[in-house]
Amino acid sequence: MNQQLVIKNNARRSQVPTLSFTAFDKNKHALPQVRVTTVYGSDHGNLVAPFGSSYDVLRFSGPGEHDVADVRVAVQRTSVARIPAGPHDVTTQALDSRGREIPRFERFSAVRLANEDDVPVSVRVVYILWDQPPNGVTQQAVEVTPVGALTTVPAHGTTVLQVDTEAAKAVARNSEGPAVSIKAYNSQ
């Protein structure tokens, strides 16, 4: 994941940021035709950032999308999260129809979510297809598909999320490929 945006939250409570972005080329010239969006939703108030740091993944589209060398981030607003985020990422494990663990590259029908924190958390899960760029070009998320709905994972526990119809189509289309991820992120 080349386009990571680190989000630092110095507030003691989990925050929901809404961010906007301006893309720049290597000469620090703005690229006004490049649209910058995010995988986890920090551009539209969908990501819950815990105290400390978390991240989102940027996506670029439009003329000049491969010329982006830097991004300026502006905080449009923040609010306190209704459901706090834990300090650790919820982990994902692809499961087949019998509940057996399989690699994320295979066709899966459920995802086991594991939370190592002392508090229950609410997450969303996305299935990401990455492009295969030539050397020297950063990797982009070319397709992002939500897997299920907002899901609560208990403290020190696990939850199994069934793959819904739209996600199943994306998994069928992209499984056995070299560049996919299943990611959970704190949300509300």
CSV table of C-alpha atoms in Angstrom, one decimal:
chain,number,residue,atom,x,y,z
A,1,MET,CA,0.0,0.0,0.0
A,2,ASN,CA,2.0,3.0,-1.3
A,3,GLN,CA,-0.6,5.8,-0.7
A,4,GLN,CA,-0.9,5.6,3.1
A,5,LEU,CA,-2.0,8.7,5.0
A,6,VAL,CA,-1.0,8.7,8.6
A,7,ILE,CA,-3.6,10.4,10.8
A,8,LYS,CA,-2.4,11.6,14.2
A,9,ASN,CA,-5.0,12.1,16.9
A,10,ASN,CA,-3.8,13.9,20.0
A,11,ALA,CA,-7.2,14.1,21.6
A,12,ARG,CA,-7.8,11.5,24.4
A,13,ARG,CA,-11.0,10.4,22.7
A,14,SER,CA,-11.5,8.7,19.3
A,15,GLN,CA,-12.3,11.3,16.6
A,16,VAL,CA,-14.1,11.2,13.3
A,17,PRO,CA,-12.2,13.4,10.8
A,18,THR,CA,-13.5,14.8,7.6
A,19,LEU,CA,-10.5,15.6,5.4
A,20,SER,CA,-9.9,17.2,2.0
A,21,PHE,CA,-6.9,16.8,-0.2
A,22,THR,CA,-4.9,18.7,-2.9
A,23,ALA,CA,-2.5,16.7,-5.1
A,24,PHE,CA,0.9,18.1,-6.2
A,25,ASP,CA,3.5,16.9,-8.7
A,26,LYS,CA,7.2,16.6,-8.0
A,27,ASN,CA,7.7,20.3,-8.7
A,28,LYS,CA,5.2,21.2,-6.1
A,29,HIS,CA,2.6,22.3,-8.7
A,30,ALA,CA,-1.0,21.6,-7.8
A,31,LEU,CA,-2.8,19.0,-10.0
A,32,PRO,CA,-6.3,20.4,-10.0
A,33,GLN,CA,-7.7,17.7,-12.3
A,34,VAL,CA,-6.6,14.9,-10.0
A,35,ARG,CA,-9.3,13.8,-7.6
A,36,VAL,CA,-8.1,12.4,-4.3
A,37,THR,CA,-10.4,10.1,-2.4
A,38,THR,CA,-9.8,7.6,0.4
A,39,VAL,CA,-10.3,3.8,0.9
A,40,TYR,CA,-11.5,4.0,4.5
A,41,GLY,CA,-13.5,7.2,4.3
A,42,SER,CA,-11.6,9.9,6.1
A,43,ASP,CA,-12.7,12.2,3.2
A,44,HIS,CA,-16.4,11.8,4.2
A,45,GLY,CA,-16.4,11.2,8.0
A,46,ASN,CA,-16.5,7.4,7.8
A,47,LEU,CA,-13.2,6.6,9.6
A,48,VAL,CA,-12.8,6.6,13.4
A,49,ALA,CA,-9.3,7.6,14.5
A,50,PRO,CA,-8.2,6.3,17.9
A,51,PHE,CA,-5.9,8.3,20.3
A,52,GLY,CA,-2.4,8.1,18.8
A,53,SER,CA,-2.2,7.3,15.1
A,54,SER,CA,-4.1,5.4,12.4
A,55,TYR,CA,-4.1,5.5,8.7
A,56,ASP,CA,-6.2,5.7,5.6
A,57,VAL,CA,-5.2,4.9,2.0
A,58,LEU,CA,-5.4,7.5,-0.7
A,59,ARG,CA,-6.7,7.0,-4.3
A,60,PHE,CA,-6.0,9.2,-7.2
A,61,SER,CA,-8.0,9.6,-10.4
A,62,GLY,CA,-8.1,11.8,-13.4
A,63,PRO,CA,-5.5,13.3,-15.7
A,64,GLY,CA,-2.1,13.3,-14.0
A,65,GLU,CA,-3.0,10.7,-11.4
A,66,HIS,CA,0.4,9.0,-11.8
A,67,ASP,CA,2.2,12.3,-11.4
A,68,VAL,CA,1.2,12.8,-7.8
A,69,ALA,CA,4.3,13.2,-5.6
A,70,ASP,CA,2.7,14.9,-2.5
A,71,VAL,CA,-0.7,15.7,-1.1
A,72,ARG,CA,-1.8,18.6,1.1
A,73,VAL,CA,-4.4,17.6,3.7
A,74,ALA,CA,-6.9,20.0,5.2
A,75,VAL,CA,-9.1,19.1,8.2
A,76,GLN,CA,-12.7,20.2,7.3
A,77,ARG,CA,-14.1,19.1,10.6
A,78,THR,CA,-13.8,16.6,13.4
A,79,SER,CA,-16.3,15.1,15.9
A,80,VAL,CA,-16.0,12.8,18.8
A,81,ALA,CA,-16.7,9.2,17.8
A,82,ARG,CA,-19.9,7.6,19.2
A,83,ILE,CA,-18.0,4.3,19.4
A,84,PRO,CA,-14.4,4.5,20.5
A,85,ALA,CA,-11.6,2.8,18.5
A,86,GLY,CA,-9.1,0.6,20.1
A,87,PRO,CA,-5.3,1.2,19.7
A,88,HIS,CA,-4.8,-1.9,17.6
A,89,ASP,CA,-6.1,-2.8,14.1
A,90,VAL,CA,-8.7,-5.5,13.9
A,91,THR,CA,-7.2,-8.4,12.0
A,92,THR,CA,-8.9,-10.2,9.1
A,93,GLN,CA,-8.8,-13.9,8.1
A,94,ALA,CA,-10.5,-15.2,5.0
A,95,LEU,CA,-12.7,-18.3,5.5
A,96,ASP,CA,-14.2,-20.8,3.1
A,97,SER,CA,-17.8,-22.0,3.2
A,98,ARG,CA,-16.9,-24.5,5.9
A,99,GLY,CA,-15.2,-21.9,8.1
A,100,ARG,CA,-11.7,-23.1,7.3
A,101,GLU,CA,-8.9,-20.5,7.1
A,102,ILE,CA,-7.7,-19.8,3.5
A,103,PRO,CA,-5.4,-17.3,1.8
A,104,ARG,CA,-7.0,-14.0,0.9
A,105,PHE,CA,-6.2,-14.7,-2.7
A,106,GLU,CA,-8.7,-17.6,-2.9
A,107,ARG,CA,-12.4,-17.3,-3.2
A,108,PHE,CA,-13.8,-16.8,0.3
A,109,SER,CA,-17.3,-16.6,1.7
A,110,ALA,CA,-16.7,-15.1,5.2
A,111,VAL,CA,-14.1,-13.1,7.1
A,112,ARG,CA,-13.1,-13.7,10.7
A,113,LEU,CA,-12.4,-10.4,12.5
A,114,ALA,CA,-10.2,-10.5,15.7
A,115,ASN,CA,-10.0,-7.7,18.2
A,116,GLU,CA,-7.1,-7.8,20.7
A,117,ASP,CA,-8.2,-4.6,22.6
A,118,ASP,CA,-9.9,-4.3,25.9
A,119,VAL,CA,-12.9,-2.5,24.4
A,120,PRO,CA,-15.4,-3.7,21.7
A,121,VAL,CA,-15.0,-1.8,18.4
A,122,SER,CA,-17.1,-1.2,15.4
A,123,VAL,CA,-15.5,-1.8,12.0
A,124,ARG,CA,-16.2,-1.9,8.3
A,125,VAL,CA,-14.4,-4.3,6.0
A,126,VAL,CA,-13.2,-3.7,2.5
A,127,TYR,CA,-11.9,-6.0,-0.3
A,128,ILE,CA,-9.3,-4.1,-2.2
A,129,LEU,CA,-7.9,-4.9,-5.7
A,130,TRP,CA,-4.5,-3.3,-6.3
A,131,ASP,CA,-3.0,-2.5,-9.7
A,132,GLN,CA,0.3,-3.9,-10.8
A,133,PRO,CA,2.3,-0.8,-11.8
A,134,PRO,CA,5.7,-0.9,-13.5
A,135,ASN,CA,8.8,-0.2,-11.4
A,136,GLY,CA,9.0,3.4,-10.1
A,137,VAL,CA,5.2,3.9,-10.2
A,138,THR,CA,3.2,3.7,-7.0
A,139,GLN,CA,0.6,1.1,-6.5
A,140,GLN,CA,-3.0,2.2,-6.6
A,141,ALA,CA,-6.2,0.7,-5.2
A,142,VAL,CA,-8.2,0.3,-8.4
A,143,GLU,CA,-11.3,-1.3,-6.9
A,144,VAL,CA,-12.7,-1.1,-3.3
A,145,THR,CA,-15.7,-3.2,-2.4
A,146,PRO,CA,-17.4,-3.1,1.1
A,147,VAL,CA,-17.8,-6.6,2.7
A,148,GLY,CA,-20.9,-6.6,4.8
A,149,ALA,CA,-22.2,-3.8,7.0
A,150,LEU,CA,-20.9,-2.1,10.1
A,151,THR,CA,-19.9,-4.9,12.5
A,152,THR,CA,-19.1,-4.9,16.2
A,153,VAL,CA,-16.2,-7.0,17.3
A,154,PRO,CA,-16.1,-7.8,21.1
A,155,ALA,CA,-13.2,-7.0,23.4
A,156,HIS,CA,-10.6,-9.8,23.1
A,157,GLY,CA,-12.9,-11.6,20.8
A,158,THR,CA,-13.8,-12.5,17.3
A,159,THR,CA,-16.8,-12.1,14.9
A,160,VAL,CA,-17.4,-13.8,11.6
A,161,LEU,CA,-18.7,-11.6,8.9
A,162,GLN,CA,-20.5,-13.3,5.9
A,163,VAL,CA,-19.6,-12.0,2.5
A,164,ASP,CA,-22.6,-10.2,1.0
A,165,THR,CA,-23.7,-10.5,-2.7
A,166,GLU,CA,-21.8,-7.5,-4.1
A,167,ALA,CA,-18.6,-8.5,-2.3
A,168,ALA,CA,-19.0,-12.1,-3.5
A,169,LYS,CA,-19.1,-10.8,-7.1
A,170,ALA,CA,-15.8,-8.9,-6.5
A,171,VAL,CA,-14.2,-11.9,-4.8
A,172,ALA,CA,-15.2,-14.2,-7.7
A,173,ARG,CA,-13.9,-11.6,-10.2
A,174,ASN,CA,-10.6,-10.9,-8.5
A,175,SER,CA,-9.7,-14.1,-6.5
A,176,GLU,CA,-6.6,-16.0,-7.7
A,177,GLY,CA,-5.0,-12.6,-8.6
A,178,PRO,CA,-1.8,-11.4,-7.1
A,179,ALA,CA,-2.8,-8.2,-5.5
A,180,VAL,CA,-5.8,-8.1,-3.2
A,181,SER,CA,-6.3,-7.2,0.5
A,182,ILE,CA,-9.0,-7.7,3.1
A,183,LYS,CA,-8.9,-4.7,5.5
A,184,ALA,CA,-10.9,-3.8,8.5
A,185,TYR,CA,-11.0,-0.2,9.7
A,186,ASN,CA,-12.7,1.5,12.7
A,187,SER,CA,-15.9,3.2,11.7
A,188,GLN,CA,-19.3,4.2,13.0
